[in-house]
Each structure stands twice: as structure tokens, then as C-alpha cells.
Coordinates of C-alpha atoms in Angstrom, one line a residue:
M1 CA -7.0 -3.8 -21.2
K2 CA -4.0 -4.9 -23.2
S3 CA -2.2 -8.1 -22.3
I4 CA 1.5 -7.8 -22.4
K5 CA 3.7 -10.9 -22.8
S6 CA 6.4 -11.1 -20.2
L7 CA 10.2 -11.6 -20.5
S8 CA 10.7 -14.5 -18.1
I9 CA 8.2 -12.8 -15.8
R10 CA 7.1 -16.1 -14.3
S11 CA 10.4 -16.5 -12.6
F12 CA 9.6 -13.5 -10.5
L13 CA 6.6 -15.1 -8.9
P14 CA 5.0 -15.0 -6.4
A15 CA 5.1 -11.3 -7.2
V16 CA 5.0 -8.8 -4.4
S17 CA 6.1 -5.5 -5.9
I18 CA 5.1 -3.5 -8.9
L19 CA 6.1 0.2 -9.3
L20 CA 5.2 2.4 -12.2
F21 CA 7.5 5.3 -12.8
L22 CA 8.9 7.8 -15.3
C23 CA 5.4 9.3 -15.8
T24 CA 3.4 12.0 -14.2
F25 CA 1.2 11.3 -11.2
P26 CA -1.6 13.6 -10.1
T27 CA -0.9 15.4 -6.8
W28 CA -3.1 16.6 -4.0
A29 CA -2.5 19.7 -2.0
G30 CA -4.1 22.3 0.3
G31 CA -7.3 22.5 2.2
A32 CA -8.9 20.1 4.6
E33 CA -8.4 17.1 2.3
E34 CA -4.6 17.5 2.4
A35 CA -4.1 15.3 5.4
S36 CA -5.3 12.1 3.7
W37 CA -3.9 8.7 2.8
S38 CA -6.8 7.0 1.0
H39 CA -5.3 3.8 -0.3
W40 CA -2.5 1.3 0.1
R41 CA 0.7 3.3 -0.5
G42 CA -1.3 6.6 -0.5
P43 CA -3.5 8.6 -2.8
N44 CA -1.1 8.2 -5.8
R45 CA -0.3 4.5 -4.9
D46 CA 3.4 5.3 -5.1
G47 CA 4.4 5.3 -1.4
I48 CA 5.1 9.0 -1.4
S49 CA 3.3 11.6 0.8
A50 CA 2.9 15.1 -0.6
E51 CA 3.4 16.6 2.9
T52 CA 6.1 19.2 3.4
D53 CA 5.2 20.8 6.7
W54 CA 6.8 18.2 9.0
D55 CA 10.1 17.9 10.8
P56 CA 12.5 15.2 9.6
E57 CA 14.6 15.8 12.8
A58 CA 11.7 15.0 15.1
L59 CA 12.8 11.5 16.0
A60 CA 16.1 12.8 17.6
G61 CA 15.9 12.1 21.4
G62 CA 13.1 9.5 21.1
P63 CA 9.6 9.3 19.6
R64 CA 7.1 12.0 20.5
L65 CA 4.3 9.4 21.1
L66 CA 0.8 10.9 20.8
W67 CA -1.0 7.7 21.4
S68 CA -0.8 3.9 21.1
K69 CA -3.5 1.3 20.9
I70 CA -3.7 -2.5 20.7
I71 CA -6.0 -3.1 17.8
G72 CA -5.5 -6.8 17.2
M73 CA -3.2 -9.0 15.0
G74 CA -2.6 -8.5 11.3
Y75 CA -0.6 -6.7 8.7
S76 CA -3.1 -4.2 7.2
N77 CA -1.9 -0.7 6.9
V78 CA -3.9 2.5 7.6
A79 CA -6.1 4.6 5.4
I80 CA -6.8 8.1 6.6
A81 CA -9.2 10.9 5.7
A82 CA -11.1 13.7 7.5
G83 CA -9.6 12.9 10.8
R84 CA -10.5 9.2 10.8
L85 CA -8.2 6.2 10.4
Y86 CA -9.3 2.9 9.0
T87 CA -7.6 -0.4 9.2
M88 CA -8.2 -4.2 9.7
A89 CA -7.2 -6.5 12.5
R90 CA -8.1 -9.8 14.2
N91 CA -9.2 -9.4 17.8
K92 CA -11.7 -10.9 20.3
D93 CA -14.4 -10.3 17.7
G94 CA -12.5 -12.1 14.9
E95 CA -11.5 -10.3 11.8
C96 CA -12.7 -6.7 11.9
V97 CA -12.6 -3.4 9.9
L98 CA -11.8 -0.6 12.4
C99 CA -12.5 3.1 12.4
L100 CA -10.5 5.2 14.9
N101 CA -10.0 8.9 15.6
A102 CA -6.7 9.6 13.8
D103 CA -5.7 12.2 16.5
T104 CA -6.5 10.3 19.6
G105 CA -6.8 6.6 18.7
E106 CA -10.3 6.4 20.1
E107 CA -12.4 3.7 18.4
I108 CA -15.4 5.1 16.6
W109 CA -16.8 1.8 15.1
R110 CA -15.9 -1.7 14.1
Y111 CA -17.4 -4.0 11.5
K112 CA -17.1 -7.7 12.1
T113 CA -16.4 -9.7 8.9
G114 CA -17.3 -13.1 10.5
E115 CA -13.9 -14.5 9.7
R116 CA -11.0 -15.3 12.1
K117 CA -7.9 -15.0 9.9
L118 CA -5.2 -12.4 10.0
P119 CA -6.0 -9.6 7.6
Q120 CA -3.4 -8.3 5.2
P121 CA -5.0 -5.9 2.7
T122 CA -5.4 -2.2 3.4
P123 CA -8.9 -0.6 3.2
A124 CA -9.5 1.9 0.4
I125 CA -11.4 5.2 1.0
D126 CA -13.6 6.8 -1.7
G127 CA -16.1 9.5 -0.8
K128 CA -18.6 8.3 1.7
H129 CA -17.6 4.7 1.2
L130 CA -14.8 2.3 2.4
Y131 CA -13.7 -0.9 0.7
A132 CA -12.1 -3.8 2.5
L133 CA -10.9 -7.2 1.4
T134 CA -10.6 -10.1 4.0
Y135 CA -8.0 -12.8 4.1
D136 CA -10.4 -15.2 2.4
A137 CA -11.4 -12.7 -0.3
V138 CA -14.7 -11.3 0.9
L139 CA -14.9 -7.8 -0.5
V140 CA -17.1 -5.4 1.5
C141 CA -18.3 -1.9 0.8
L142 CA -19.1 0.0 4.0
K143 CA -20.5 3.5 4.9
R144 CA -17.5 5.4 6.3
E145 CA -19.6 7.3 8.8
R146 CA -20.9 4.4 10.9
G147 CA -19.5 1.2 9.2
R148 CA -22.9 0.1 7.8
L149 CA -22.6 -2.7 5.1
V150 CA -23.6 -1.5 1.6
W151 CA -22.7 -4.7 -0.3
S152 CA -20.5 -7.8 0.0
R153 CA -19.1 -10.3 -2.5
N154 CA -17.3 -13.6 -1.8
L155 CA -14.8 -13.4 -4.6
I156 CA -13.4 -16.9 -4.2
K157 CA -16.8 -18.6 -4.4
E158 CA -18.2 -16.4 -7.1
F159 CA -15.2 -16.3 -9.4
D160 CA -13.7 -19.8 -8.8
A161 CA -10.3 -18.3 -7.8
R162 CA -7.6 -20.0 -5.8
K163 CA -6.4 -18.5 -2.5
P164 CA -2.7 -17.7 -2.3
D165 CA -0.6 -19.7 0.2
Y166 CA -0.6 -16.8 2.7
G167 CA -4.2 -15.6 2.0
Y168 CA -5.1 -12.4 0.1
G169 CA -2.6 -9.7 0.5
T170 CA -3.6 -7.5 -2.5
S171 CA -5.5 -4.4 -1.5
P172 CA -8.7 -3.1 -3.3
V173 CA -8.2 0.1 -5.3
V174 CA -10.8 2.5 -6.5
E175 CA -10.6 4.1 -9.9
G176 CA -13.5 6.1 -11.3
D177 CA -16.6 4.0 -10.9
L178 CA -14.7 0.8 -10.3
V179 CA -13.2 -1.0 -7.4
L180 CA -10.6 -3.5 -8.6
V181 CA -8.9 -6.5 -7.0
N182 CA -5.9 -8.6 -8.3
M183 CA -7.5 -12.0 -8.9
N184 CA -7.3 -14.7 -11.6
D185 CA -5.4 -13.5 -14.7
T186 CA -6.3 -9.9 -15.3
G187 CA -8.2 -8.9 -12.1
I188 CA -11.8 -8.3 -11.3
A189 CA -13.6 -5.0 -11.5
L190 CA -16.9 -4.2 -9.8
N191 CA -19.1 -1.2 -9.8
K192 CA -18.1 0.6 -6.6
L193 CA -21.7 1.6 -5.6
T194 CA -23.5 -1.7 -6.4
G195 CA -20.9 -4.4 -6.3
K196 CA -22.0 -5.7 -9.8
V197 CA -19.4 -7.2 -12.1
V198 CA -18.1 -4.8 -14.8
W199 CA -15.4 -7.1 -16.1
E200 CA -13.5 -10.1 -14.9
G201 CA -10.2 -11.8 -15.9
K202 CA -10.2 -15.3 -17.4
L203 CA -9.0 -18.3 -15.4
C204 CA -6.3 -19.9 -17.5
D205 CA -4.5 -23.2 -16.9
I206 CA -1.7 -21.9 -14.7
S207 CA -4.2 -20.0 -12.5
K208 CA -6.0 -23.2 -11.9
R209 CA -2.8 -24.7 -10.6
Q210 CA -1.3 -21.7 -8.8
P211 CA -3.0 -18.6 -7.2
H212 CA -2.3 -15.1 -8.4
S213 CA 0.3 -12.8 -6.9
Y214 CA 0.0 -10.5 -3.9
A215 CA 0.6 -7.3 -5.8
T216 CA -1.9 -4.5 -5.8
P217 CA -3.0 -2.9 -9.1
V218 CA -1.6 0.5 -10.2
F219 CA -2.9 2.9 -12.8
H220 CA -1.4 5.3 -15.4
D221 CA -2.3 7.3 -18.5
H222 CA -1.0 6.2 -21.8
D223 CA -1.9 7.6 -25.3
G224 CA -5.1 9.1 -23.9
R225 CA -6.2 6.0 -22.1
R226 CA -6.4 5.2 -18.4
L227 CA -4.7 1.8 -17.9
T228 CA -4.6 -0.7 -15.1
L229 CA -1.4 -2.6 -14.5
I230 CA -1.8 -6.0 -12.8
F231 CA 1.0 -8.3 -11.9
S232 CA -0.5 -11.7 -12.0
R233 CA 0.6 -15.3 -12.0
T234 CA 0.8 -15.3 -15.8
G235 CA 2.5 -12.0 -16.4
L236 CA 2.2 -8.2 -16.4
F237 CA -1.0 -6.8 -17.9
D238 CA -1.8 -3.4 -19.0
D239 CA 6.4 4.3 -19.6
K240 CA 8.3 1.9 -17.7
V241 CA 7.6 -0.3 -14.8
F242 CA 9.7 -1.9 -12.1
I243 CA 8.8 -5.4 -10.9
S244 CA 10.4 -7.4 -8.2
S245 CA 10.2 -10.4 -5.9
S246 CA 12.6 -11.9 -3.3
E247 CA 11.3 -15.5 -3.5
M248 CA 12.6 -18.3 -5.8
D249 CA 15.0 -16.5 -8.2
S250 CA 15.3 -13.2 -6.3
R251 CA 15.7 -10.2 -8.6
G252 CA 14.2 -7.0 -10.0
A253 CA 13.7 -5.7 -13.5
V254 CA 12.6 -2.6 -15.4
L255 CA 10.4 -3.1 -18.5
D256 CA 9.5 -0.6 -21.1
I257 CA 5.8 -1.2 -21.9
S258 CA 5.2 1.8 -24.2
G259 CA 5.1 -0.4 -27.3
D260 CA 3.1 -3.4 -28.4
E261 CA 5.6 -5.8 -26.8
P262 CA 7.5 -5.2 -23.6
E263 CA 11.2 -4.5 -23.8
L264 CA 13.6 -5.4 -21.0
V265 CA 15.6 -2.3 -19.9
W266 CA 17.6 -4.1 -17.2
E267 CA 17.4 -7.0 -14.9
N268 CA 19.7 -8.0 -11.9
H269 CA 19.8 -9.2 -8.3
D270 CA 20.5 -5.8 -6.7
M271 CA 16.9 -4.9 -5.8
A272 CA 14.7 -7.8 -4.8
N273 CA 11.8 -6.6 -2.6
H274 CA 10.0 -9.1 -0.4
F275 CA 7.1 -7.2 1.3
S276 CA 7.8 -3.5 1.0
S277 CA 7.7 -2.0 -2.5
C278 CA 10.3 0.6 -3.6
V279 CA 9.7 4.3 -3.9
Y280 CA 10.9 6.1 -7.0
I281 CA 12.4 9.6 -6.5
D282 CA 14.2 11.7 -9.1
G283 CA 15.4 8.8 -11.2
Y284 CA 16.3 6.4 -8.4
L285 CA 14.7 3.5 -6.7
Y286 CA 14.9 3.2 -2.9
G287 CA 13.9 -0.1 -1.3
V288 CA 14.8 -3.1 0.8
D289 CA 16.6 -6.0 -0.8
G290 CA 16.4 -9.5 0.7
D291 CA 14.3 -12.4 1.8
Y292 CA 12.4 -12.1 5.1
H293 CA 11.9 -15.9 5.4
Y294 CA 15.4 -17.2 5.1
S295 CA 17.9 -14.3 5.5
I296 CA 16.1 -11.4 7.2
K297 CA 19.2 -10.3 9.1
K298 CA 21.0 -9.8 5.8
C299 CA 18.4 -7.5 4.3
T300 CA 19.8 -4.1 3.2
L301 CA 18.3 -0.7 2.4
R302 CA 19.5 0.2 -1.1
C303 CA 19.5 2.9 -3.8
V304 CA 19.5 1.8 -7.5
D305 CA 19.6 3.8 -10.6
A306 CA 16.3 3.3 -12.3
K307 CA 17.7 3.8 -15.8
T308 CA 20.6 1.4 -15.6
G309 CA 20.0 -0.8 -12.5
E310 CA 23.4 0.3 -11.0
L311 CA 23.6 -0.1 -7.3
M312 CA 24.5 3.3 -5.8
W313 CA 24.7 2.4 -2.1
E314 CA 23.4 0.0 0.5
V315 CA 23.3 -0.1 4.3
P316 CA 22.4 -3.0 6.6
T317 CA 19.0 -2.7 8.2
G318 CA 17.7 -6.2 8.4
G319 CA 14.1 -6.5 7.3
A320 CA 12.5 -3.1 6.8
S321 CA 9.7 -1.2 5.0
L322 CA 9.6 2.4 3.8
T323 CA 7.6 5.4 2.5
A324 CA 8.8 8.8 1.5
A325 CA 7.9 12.5 1.7
D326 CA 9.6 15.8 0.7
G327 CA 12.7 14.1 -0.6
K328 CA 13.1 12.1 2.6
L329 CA 12.9 8.3 3.3
I330 CA 10.9 7.1 6.2
V331 CA 12.2 3.6 7.1
L332 CA 10.8 1.2 9.7
T333 CA 12.8 -1.9 10.5
T334 CA 11.1 -5.2 11.6
K335 CA 12.7 -4.7 15.1
G336 CA 10.9 -1.4 15.5
T337 CA 13.6 1.2 14.7
L338 CA 12.3 4.2 12.8
H339 CA 14.7 6.1 10.5
I340 CA 14.4 9.3 8.5
A341 CA 17.1 9.8 5.8
E342 CA 17.8 11.9 2.8
A343 CA 16.7 10.4 -0.5
T344 CA 19.9 10.9 -2.4
P345 CA 21.9 8.6 -4.6
T346 CA 25.3 9.8 -3.3
A347 CA 25.2 8.0 0.1
Y348 CA 22.9 7.0 2.9
V349 CA 22.5 10.2 5.0
E350 CA 20.5 9.8 8.2
I351 CA 18.7 12.8 9.6
S352 CA 17.1 11.3 12.8
S353 CA 16.1 7.9 14.2
C354 CA 14.5 6.4 17.3
Q355 CA 13.6 3.0 18.8
L356 CA 9.9 2.5 19.2
P357 CA 8.7 1.7 22.8
K358 CA 10.6 -1.3 24.2
E359 CA 7.4 -3.1 25.2
T360 CA 6.5 -3.5 21.5
M361 CA 10.0 -3.9 19.9
I362 CA 10.1 -7.7 19.9
H363 CA 7.2 -7.9 17.5
W364 CA 7.4 -7.8 13.7
W365 CA 7.0 -4.3 12.2
W366 CA 6.4 -5.4 8.6
T367 CA 3.7 -2.8 7.7
P368 CA 5.2 0.3 6.1
P369 CA 5.0 3.6 8.1
V370 CA 2.5 6.2 7.0
L371 CA 3.1 10.0 7.3
C372 CA -0.2 11.9 7.4
G373 CA -1.1 15.2 9.0
G374 CA 2.3 15.7 10.6
K375 CA 2.1 12.2 12.3
I376 CA 3.8 8.9 11.5
Y377 CA 1.6 5.8 12.0
C378 CA 3.4 2.5 12.7
R379 CA 1.7 -0.8 13.1
N380 CA 3.1 -4.3 14.0
Y381 CA 1.9 -7.8 13.5
I382 CA 0.9 -8.4 17.1
G383 CA -1.5 -5.4 17.1
D384 CA 0.3 -2.3 18.4
L385 CA -0.7 0.8 16.5
L386 CA 1.4 3.9 17.3
C387 CA 1.0 7.5 16.4
I388 CA 4.2 9.6 16.5
D389 CA 4.2 13.4 16.3
V390 CA 6.6 14.8 13.6
C391 CA 5.1 18.3 13.3
R392 CA 7.4 21.3 13.1

């Protein structure tokens, strides 16, 4: 792994958003495995679903609610494969990993972590196994079928890492034989089947004083090598990458990391993501600009030219998160309004929208929506998980 010195990268911290773009991602399509969402931000970790057989106008007239379930508090998103949905929540049993039927919401199994904090990371699916990280950085490998524990590692105790102010928000990711977590300076990689350490990042002086960021690692191919990009407290570690944060000096930037040293392409205050990362579509970044803590009502959905940083348009939304599919944006506001709009740089063009059920609308909908199998899954902080039909 190559360490890349930053251009004033520390001023972005704590980092919450890293997006690799202007490269080719693998795609999945066809067969029984098509309806899958295996990791945080999907199988390609870019927040974009490959589904095309769905109806963007389905929200007109109100949501076609297939099922809703109170799963418990937290921010974890869903991972879906083979008709099963996996997530994390804190309920009467404490912090749990949950397995539900993706079509009905019926609980199949739950694994109790033994903690009582509010989970934030999203589980990762790989073959017959599931990987989940708790608020206090206990990483577990479970059998997907029945939730049986395969191995467990307490990463804080074993690697002398500091917990971030809001607990661990980075999600585990699986790549080849490894499961990786953003911790310390350059992350930690374990053998996914045994939990044994393959490599670990050093703990430098700044990491001893300040915890790492909340960003989840991403991957790409460069000069015949498979690289990991980790946005840590000390910089960006290994062709262009967008990084952003809305705390401290709120701003976003694009770096060219194709050479030995990074080059700043542009940097401005027009796209400062707080929780939800941007999606990159046809040369443009779509995302939510603004700080949820101090000015959530002023947050706006924006489109920015990825090459120049030019702001193309913005619309007031308040706090919101988003994913995308088939050239459409799927946007969920923190107040529970779900929008589907064209992903176009010319203007904001809404296709359909709806308000989620009123009994849940007062709770924070901070977790990005997920489109999988012709259904949109929405989850809020208080524990409501909704499944909305958007099939043609």
C-alpha cells in the first residue's frame, strides 16, 4: 500500500466521505444474484444500484408499503442477498445483528453482541459469511444461514486504537481473502475466514491524540495492482478521488492520485458532505451539502461538475441522504420525505415523491435508502425499517 501525502487534508477531518471516480467499476447483472446489496453503498461501494427494472414514478400517490418493522435504534444500513436482509440495531437484547426475510420483514435470527450502544456500521456479506462491526469496534464473522459465530476480534483492545467521538461508523469491507476496517493510520486487514491479522497500520503520534475518521475503505485497480484507499486522521492512503467533510472547515476537493504525489484538481465549499457520500454519474457529483449539527435546515441537494468543481444547481432539502440507479437519484430527507429525480446537471427534475408514514416522520432518517429487488428500504434512527414497492 502506498502512502500519499495530503494537500491540507487534515483540515477536512473528521472525514466522512471518500468517493473514487473516473475509473471503471465491475458490475453485476442477471440471475438470482442480481437482487443483492452486499456492502455499505452496494456491491461496488459507490452508492449506485445496477437495477433497471423498477418504476421511478412509483411514489406518486403515496408509498406502496409492503411491510414495516421496528427493529431497534441505530444508524446501520441494510445488506441484502438471496432474499435475506441483514442489519444492526439496539433493542431489548442490546446491540444485535439481525437477519430478516427481505420480502416480508419476518425475523429469521439475531446475534447478540453483548454491547448496548447504538450501532452505525453496515454488515458486509461474502459467500456464506457475514461481517459486522460494533460501536466499540468488536468485529465478528457470522454464518449467514443461522447467525452462528465463527470468530470475533476486539480491535480496540488488540490494536491499541482510540475510539472516535461518536463510536465506530466505518463499515467492514471484504476484498479477496481480506476483511478490512479503517482504524489507526492505514487500516487493519484480517483473513476473512480465520480472523488472523494479515497487515495492520501503524499508530503515529496524531492517531494517539485523535481517533481515525469514519470513512469506509474503497478499492480500485491502478497499473495492474488492486489498491485500497483509506481516509484516515493523517491523510489519504492508497484516477481521481473526491473527499469531503462538513465539520470544521467545511469543503470538498478532488485529488489526482495517479502519480507519486497527489495533485489538487479543485477545492471549494460547494460540496461538503456530512453523513451521506456523493454519487458520481456521467462526470457529475450529486450530494447533500451542509452540517447536520448546526444548520440542518440549510442543507441542500446539489450537483457539482467533478472536473471543475462548478456548482450546477441546488435545491433546499434540509438534511438528506441518497443513492442512485439507472440515471435516477433516490433521496431521503431526515424528515422522511422520499424523492426520485433525474440525475442531470441541467436542473433538478423530480419524477415522484412521497412522505413516509406519519407515525414515523418525526424521527431522524439519516441512513441512505437502498434499492434492491424492486424495493426501496428506508431505516430511521428510532428503529423503523420500511420496505416500499417500486416494481414496474
